[in-house]
């Protein structure tokens, strides 16, 4: 049986249930989303259950040195930065100068400005110029999908064995799962195949539920060997 990607009411209920139960957003996180809409930014933050999930993963990892590629208004940045111990640091890369200003404002409001540095500019440029003393413990990739391959190679270079690489949006929109019905979908499935067979990476795709219809997407969770 074929399903349309937003045909399943139960997915929406599941998302609402999980997020109502254990992914409560405080006023700071709610505000970031609200203000981002007011400022005309696209509604493409990670869902709250993925925010909570990456927050817990960073805590379990005892990550002190985090990298994020794709900041938008700083929503996922706040989830991640709140996992850091005293002295921990997060670097987030964002190319849009207006988004950078808004995200910096949100991080100040969240009291996280000491722990987070947002670097403005094209992520590939920023990555090539990053001077890191310590390898990253966790890297979250959520920017322009056509550069995902390059971001993963940088993530391997800048991390250590045992590091986690997390990648958002590994199931494309609007098609039968696993079937490449568009060029974009073909790219995502090819990328997943590349990740699954990469000698340095151990991959699992975690299903995620996006938007108020609970469209099925996926977060890639990768252990660097
Ligand atoms: N992680 C955010 C959502 C990021 S949306 C959250 O969950 O809250 C993707 C972001 O990547 C957008 O803000 C976009 O401007 C940024 N982006 C796209 N291409 C980029 C590039 N080449 N370099 C840096 N940032 C980029
Ligand atoms: C969309 C969602 C995302 O999580 C993202 O990073 C980029 C785009 C979208 O729904 O269009
Ligand atoms: Mg995303």
Short mmCIF file of C-alpha atoms and ligand atoms in Angstrom, two decimals:
data_model
loop_
_atom_site.label_atom_id
_atom_site.label_comp_id
_atom_site.label_asym_id
_atom_site.label_seq_id
_atom_site.Cartn_x
_atom_site.Cartn_y
_atom_site.Cartn_z
CA UNK A 1 0.00 0.00 0.00
CA UNK A 2 1.26 3.46 -0.89
CA UNK A 3 0.94 6.33 1.59
CA UNK A 4 1.06 9.98 0.80
CA UNK A 5 3.69 11.59 3.05
CA UNK A 6 1.07 13.48 5.08
CA UNK A 7 -1.79 10.97 4.90
CA UNK A 8 -1.32 9.43 8.30
CA UNK A 9 -3.27 11.19 11.07
CA UNK A 10 -1.75 8.78 13.60
CA UNK A 11 1.72 10.25 12.95
CA UNK A 12 0.44 13.69 13.94
CA UNK A 13 -1.09 12.23 17.09
CA UNK A 14 2.13 10.40 17.94
CA UNK A 15 4.18 13.57 17.55
CA UNK A 16 1.74 15.54 19.71
CA UNK A 17 1.75 12.80 22.33
CA UNK A 18 5.55 12.50 22.54
CA UNK A 19 6.16 16.22 22.58
CA UNK A 20 3.38 16.86 25.10
CA UNK A 21 4.75 14.15 27.36
CA UNK A 22 8.47 14.88 27.46
CA UNK A 23 9.71 17.59 25.07
CA UNK A 24 8.26 20.69 26.71
CA UNK A 25 9.61 23.91 25.28
CA UNK A 26 10.18 26.66 27.82
CA UNK A 27 9.36 30.32 27.11
CA UNK A 28 12.80 30.90 25.54
CA UNK A 29 12.39 28.14 22.94
CA UNK A 30 8.78 29.10 22.20
CA UNK A 31 9.84 32.72 21.74
CA UNK A 32 12.58 31.81 19.28
CA UNK A 33 10.05 30.08 17.03
CA UNK A 34 7.50 32.89 17.38
CA UNK A 35 9.97 35.67 16.70
CA UNK A 36 11.51 33.76 13.81
CA UNK A 37 8.06 33.67 12.16
CA UNK A 38 7.58 37.40 12.81
CA UNK A 39 10.94 38.04 11.16
CA UNK A 40 9.89 36.06 8.10
CA UNK A 41 12.27 33.14 8.58
CA UNK A 42 11.15 29.78 7.14
CA UNK A 43 9.54 27.36 9.67
CA UNK A 44 12.25 24.73 9.32
CA UNK A 45 13.59 24.35 12.87
CA UNK A 46 13.97 20.78 14.07
CA UNK A 47 10.80 19.48 15.75
CA UNK A 48 10.83 19.63 19.57
CA UNK A 49 11.32 15.85 19.90
CA UNK A 50 14.46 16.08 17.76
CA UNK A 51 15.63 19.10 19.77
CA UNK A 52 15.23 17.07 22.96
CA UNK A 53 16.85 14.02 21.37
CA UNK A 54 19.99 15.86 20.23
CA UNK A 55 20.15 17.59 23.63
CA UNK A 56 20.13 14.21 25.41
CA UNK A 57 22.66 12.71 22.97
CA UNK A 58 25.04 15.61 23.63
CA UNK A 59 24.64 15.06 27.38
CA UNK A 60 25.17 11.29 27.13
CA UNK A 61 28.23 12.00 24.98
CA UNK A 62 29.45 14.45 27.70
CA UNK A 63 30.22 16.69 24.75
CA UNK A 64 32.29 19.79 25.56
CA UNK A 65 33.00 20.86 22.02
CA UNK A 66 30.03 21.07 19.65
CA UNK A 67 29.71 22.14 16.02
CA UNK A 68 26.45 23.00 14.27
CA UNK A 69 26.12 23.69 10.54
CA UNK A 70 22.95 25.74 9.84
CA UNK A 71 21.81 28.05 12.70
CA UNK A 72 18.63 29.73 11.37
CA UNK A 73 17.24 31.58 14.45
CA UNK A 74 19.15 29.47 16.97
CA UNK A 75 16.39 27.03 18.00
CA UNK A 76 18.42 23.81 17.70
CA UNK A 77 21.45 25.81 18.91
CA UNK A 78 19.70 26.45 22.26
CA UNK A 79 18.73 22.77 22.66
CA UNK A 80 22.36 21.76 22.02
CA UNK A 81 24.08 24.52 24.01
CA UNK A 82 21.96 23.73 27.08
CA UNK A 83 23.65 20.31 27.19
CA UNK A 84 27.12 21.81 27.65
CA UNK A 85 28.99 21.63 30.95
CA UNK A 86 30.67 24.76 32.35
CA UNK A 87 33.49 25.73 30.02
CA UNK A 88 31.94 23.86 27.08
CA UNK A 89 31.65 25.57 23.69
CA UNK A 90 29.42 25.41 20.63
CA UNK A 91 30.32 26.87 17.24
CA UNK A 92 27.41 27.34 14.82
CA UNK A 93 27.82 28.23 11.14
CA UNK A 94 25.26 30.37 9.27
CA UNK A 95 25.57 32.14 5.94
CA UNK A 96 22.63 34.56 6.15
CA UNK A 97 23.75 37.76 7.93
CA UNK A 98 20.20 38.64 9.05
CA UNK A 99 19.66 35.17 10.55
CA UNK A 100 23.03 35.51 12.31
CA UNK A 101 21.92 38.75 13.99
CA UNK A 102 18.59 37.27 15.07
CA UNK A 103 20.21 34.07 16.35
CA UNK A 104 22.79 36.06 18.36
CA UNK A 105 19.95 38.04 19.92
CA UNK A 106 18.12 34.80 20.81
CA UNK A 107 21.25 33.30 22.36
CA UNK A 108 21.78 36.41 24.48
CA UNK A 109 18.17 36.15 25.65
CA UNK A 110 18.76 32.50 26.51
CA UNK A 111 21.86 33.47 28.53
CA UNK A 112 24.05 31.29 26.30
CA UNK A 113 26.19 33.94 24.58
CA UNK A 114 29.32 32.87 26.50
CA UNK A 115 29.02 29.28 25.31
CA UNK A 116 28.04 29.86 21.69
CA UNK A 117 29.92 31.45 18.83
CA UNK A 118 27.99 31.97 15.60
CA UNK A 119 30.27 32.29 12.60
CA UNK A 120 28.78 34.21 9.71
CA UNK A 121 29.54 33.03 6.18
CA UNK A 122 29.33 30.07 3.85
CA UNK A 123 29.84 26.95 5.97
CA UNK A 124 32.42 25.41 3.62
CA UNK A 125 34.50 28.60 3.84
CA UNK A 126 34.16 28.73 7.63
CA UNK A 127 35.08 25.04 7.95
CA UNK A 128 38.22 25.55 5.87
CA UNK A 129 39.29 28.37 8.20
CA UNK A 130 38.32 26.84 11.58
CA UNK A 131 41.23 26.64 13.99
CA UNK A 132 40.25 24.02 16.51
CA UNK A 133 42.52 23.05 19.39
CA UNK A 134 40.36 20.07 20.36
CA UNK A 135 38.36 17.82 18.01
CA UNK A 136 34.56 18.12 18.18
CA UNK A 137 32.63 15.58 20.26
CA UNK A 138 29.37 16.09 18.35
CA UNK A 139 28.53 17.73 15.03
CA UNK A 140 24.99 18.56 13.93
CA UNK A 141 24.53 19.05 10.16
CA UNK A 142 21.34 20.90 9.12
CA UNK A 143 22.13 23.35 6.29
CA UNK A 144 22.06 23.17 2.48
CA UNK A 145 21.53 19.53 1.66
CA UNK A 146 23.54 19.59 -1.60
CA UNK A 147 26.73 20.02 0.45
CA UNK A 148 25.98 17.23 2.94
CA UNK A 149 28.75 15.00 1.57
CA UNK A 150 31.34 17.73 2.04
CA UNK A 151 30.02 18.56 5.52
CA UNK A 152 30.37 14.92 6.54
CA UNK A 153 33.96 14.76 5.28
CA UNK A 154 34.73 17.92 7.29
CA UNK A 155 32.95 16.45 10.30
CA UNK A 156 35.19 13.37 10.15
CA UNK A 157 38.30 15.54 9.78
CA UNK A 158 37.36 17.80 12.70
CA UNK A 159 36.15 15.10 15.11
CA UNK A 160 37.62 12.02 16.82
CA UNK A 161 36.83 8.31 16.95
CA UNK A 162 33.78 8.04 19.21
CA UNK A 163 32.35 11.39 18.11
CA UNK A 164 28.72 11.66 16.98
CA UNK A 165 27.61 13.17 13.70
CA UNK A 166 23.89 14.00 13.49
CA UNK A 167 22.28 14.88 10.16
CA UNK A 168 18.75 16.26 9.80
CA UNK A 169 16.33 15.51 6.94
CA UNK A 170 17.51 12.17 5.59
CA UNK A 171 14.07 11.20 4.24
CA UNK A 172 12.92 13.44 1.36
CA UNK A 173 9.43 14.91 1.02
CA UNK A 174 6.50 13.78 -1.03
CA UNK A 175 7.38 10.37 -2.33
CA UNK A 176 7.14 6.72 -1.50
CA UNK A 177 9.88 5.92 1.01
CA UNK A 178 13.00 4.62 -0.68
CA UNK A 179 11.79 5.56 -4.15
CA UNK A 180 13.58 8.43 -5.85
CA UNK A 181 10.74 10.28 -7.58
CA UNK A 182 12.65 13.55 -7.95
CA UNK A 183 16.24 14.67 -8.39
CA UNK A 184 16.37 15.90 -4.75
CA UNK A 185 15.02 12.61 -3.46
CA UNK A 186 17.55 10.67 -5.53
CA UNK A 187 20.35 12.76 -3.99
CA UNK A 188 19.16 12.06 -0.43
CA UNK A 189 18.88 8.29 -1.01
CA UNK A 190 22.27 8.22 -2.69
CA UNK A 191 23.73 10.14 0.26
CA UNK A 192 22.16 7.66 2.72
CA UNK A 193 23.76 4.79 0.78
CA UNK A 194 27.10 6.59 0.93
CA UNK A 195 26.78 7.06 4.72
CA UNK A 196 25.71 3.46 5.29
CA UNK A 197 28.78 2.14 3.41
CA UNK A 198 31.37 4.66 4.60
CA UNK A 199 34.27 2.82 6.27
CA UNK A 200 34.64 5.41 9.05
CA UNK A 201 30.92 5.72 9.88
CA UNK A 202 28.38 3.59 11.74
CA UNK A 203 24.89 4.86 10.82
CA UNK A 204 21.34 4.52 12.06
CA UNK A 205 18.41 6.50 10.63
CA UNK A 206 16.03 7.56 13.40
CA UNK A 207 12.50 8.36 12.15
CA UNK A 208 11.26 11.87 12.99
CA UNK A 209 7.88 13.57 12.65
CA UNK A 210 7.89 17.01 11.06
CA UNK A 211 5.30 19.80 11.06
CA UNK A 212 1.75 19.62 12.42
CA UNK A 213 0.88 16.80 10.03
CA UNK A 214 3.70 14.65 11.40
CA UNK A 215 5.34 14.01 8.02
CA UNK A 216 7.89 11.22 8.31
CA UNK A 217 11.48 12.40 8.03
CA UNK A 218 14.65 11.08 9.63
CA UNK A 219 17.64 12.12 11.70
CA UNK A 220 20.88 10.33 10.87
CA UNK A 221 22.79 9.28 14.00
CA UNK A 222 26.37 8.34 13.20
CA UNK A 223 29.21 7.09 15.36
CA UNK A 224 32.65 7.96 13.98
CA UNK A 225 34.84 4.85 14.04
N1 LIG B 1 19.32 24.00 12.69
C1 LIG B 1 18.25 24.99 12.62
C2 LIG B 1 17.59 25.00 11.26
C3 LIG B 1 18.57 25.28 10.14
S1 LIG B 1 17.75 25.63 8.62
C4 LIG B 1 17.20 24.63 13.66
O1 LIG B 1 16.82 23.45 13.75
O2 LIG B 1 16.76 25.52 14.41
C5 LIG B 1 19.11 25.67 7.54
C6 LIG B 1 20.01 26.88 7.70
O3 LIG B 1 21.19 26.65 6.97
C7 LIG B 1 19.40 28.19 7.17
O4 LIG B 1 19.44 29.17 8.16
C8 LIG B 1 20.31 28.56 6.01
O5 LIG B 1 20.50 29.95 5.85
C9 LIG B 1 21.61 27.87 6.41
N2 LIG B 1 22.51 27.60 5.28
C10 LIG B 1 22.15 27.16 4.05
N3 LIG B 1 23.24 27.03 3.27
C11 LIG B 1 24.30 27.38 4.02
C12 LIG B 1 25.70 27.47 3.78
N4 LIG B 1 26.22 27.13 2.61
N5 LIG B 1 26.50 27.87 4.78
C13 LIG B 1 25.98 28.20 5.98
N6 LIG B 1 24.68 28.15 6.27
C14 LIG B 1 23.84 27.75 5.31
C1 LIG B 2 13.05 21.88 5.45
C2 LIG B 2 13.17 21.26 6.68
C3 LIG B 2 14.39 21.21 7.31
O1 LIG B 2 14.56 20.60 8.52
C4 LIG B 2 15.52 21.78 6.72
O2 LIG B 2 16.69 21.69 7.38
C5 LIG B 2 15.41 22.41 5.50
C6 LIG B 2 14.16 22.46 4.85
C7 LIG B 2 11.73 21.93 4.80
O3 LIG B 2 10.77 21.43 5.38
O4 LIG B 2 11.65 22.49 3.71
MG1 LIG B 3 16.50 20.42 9.06
#
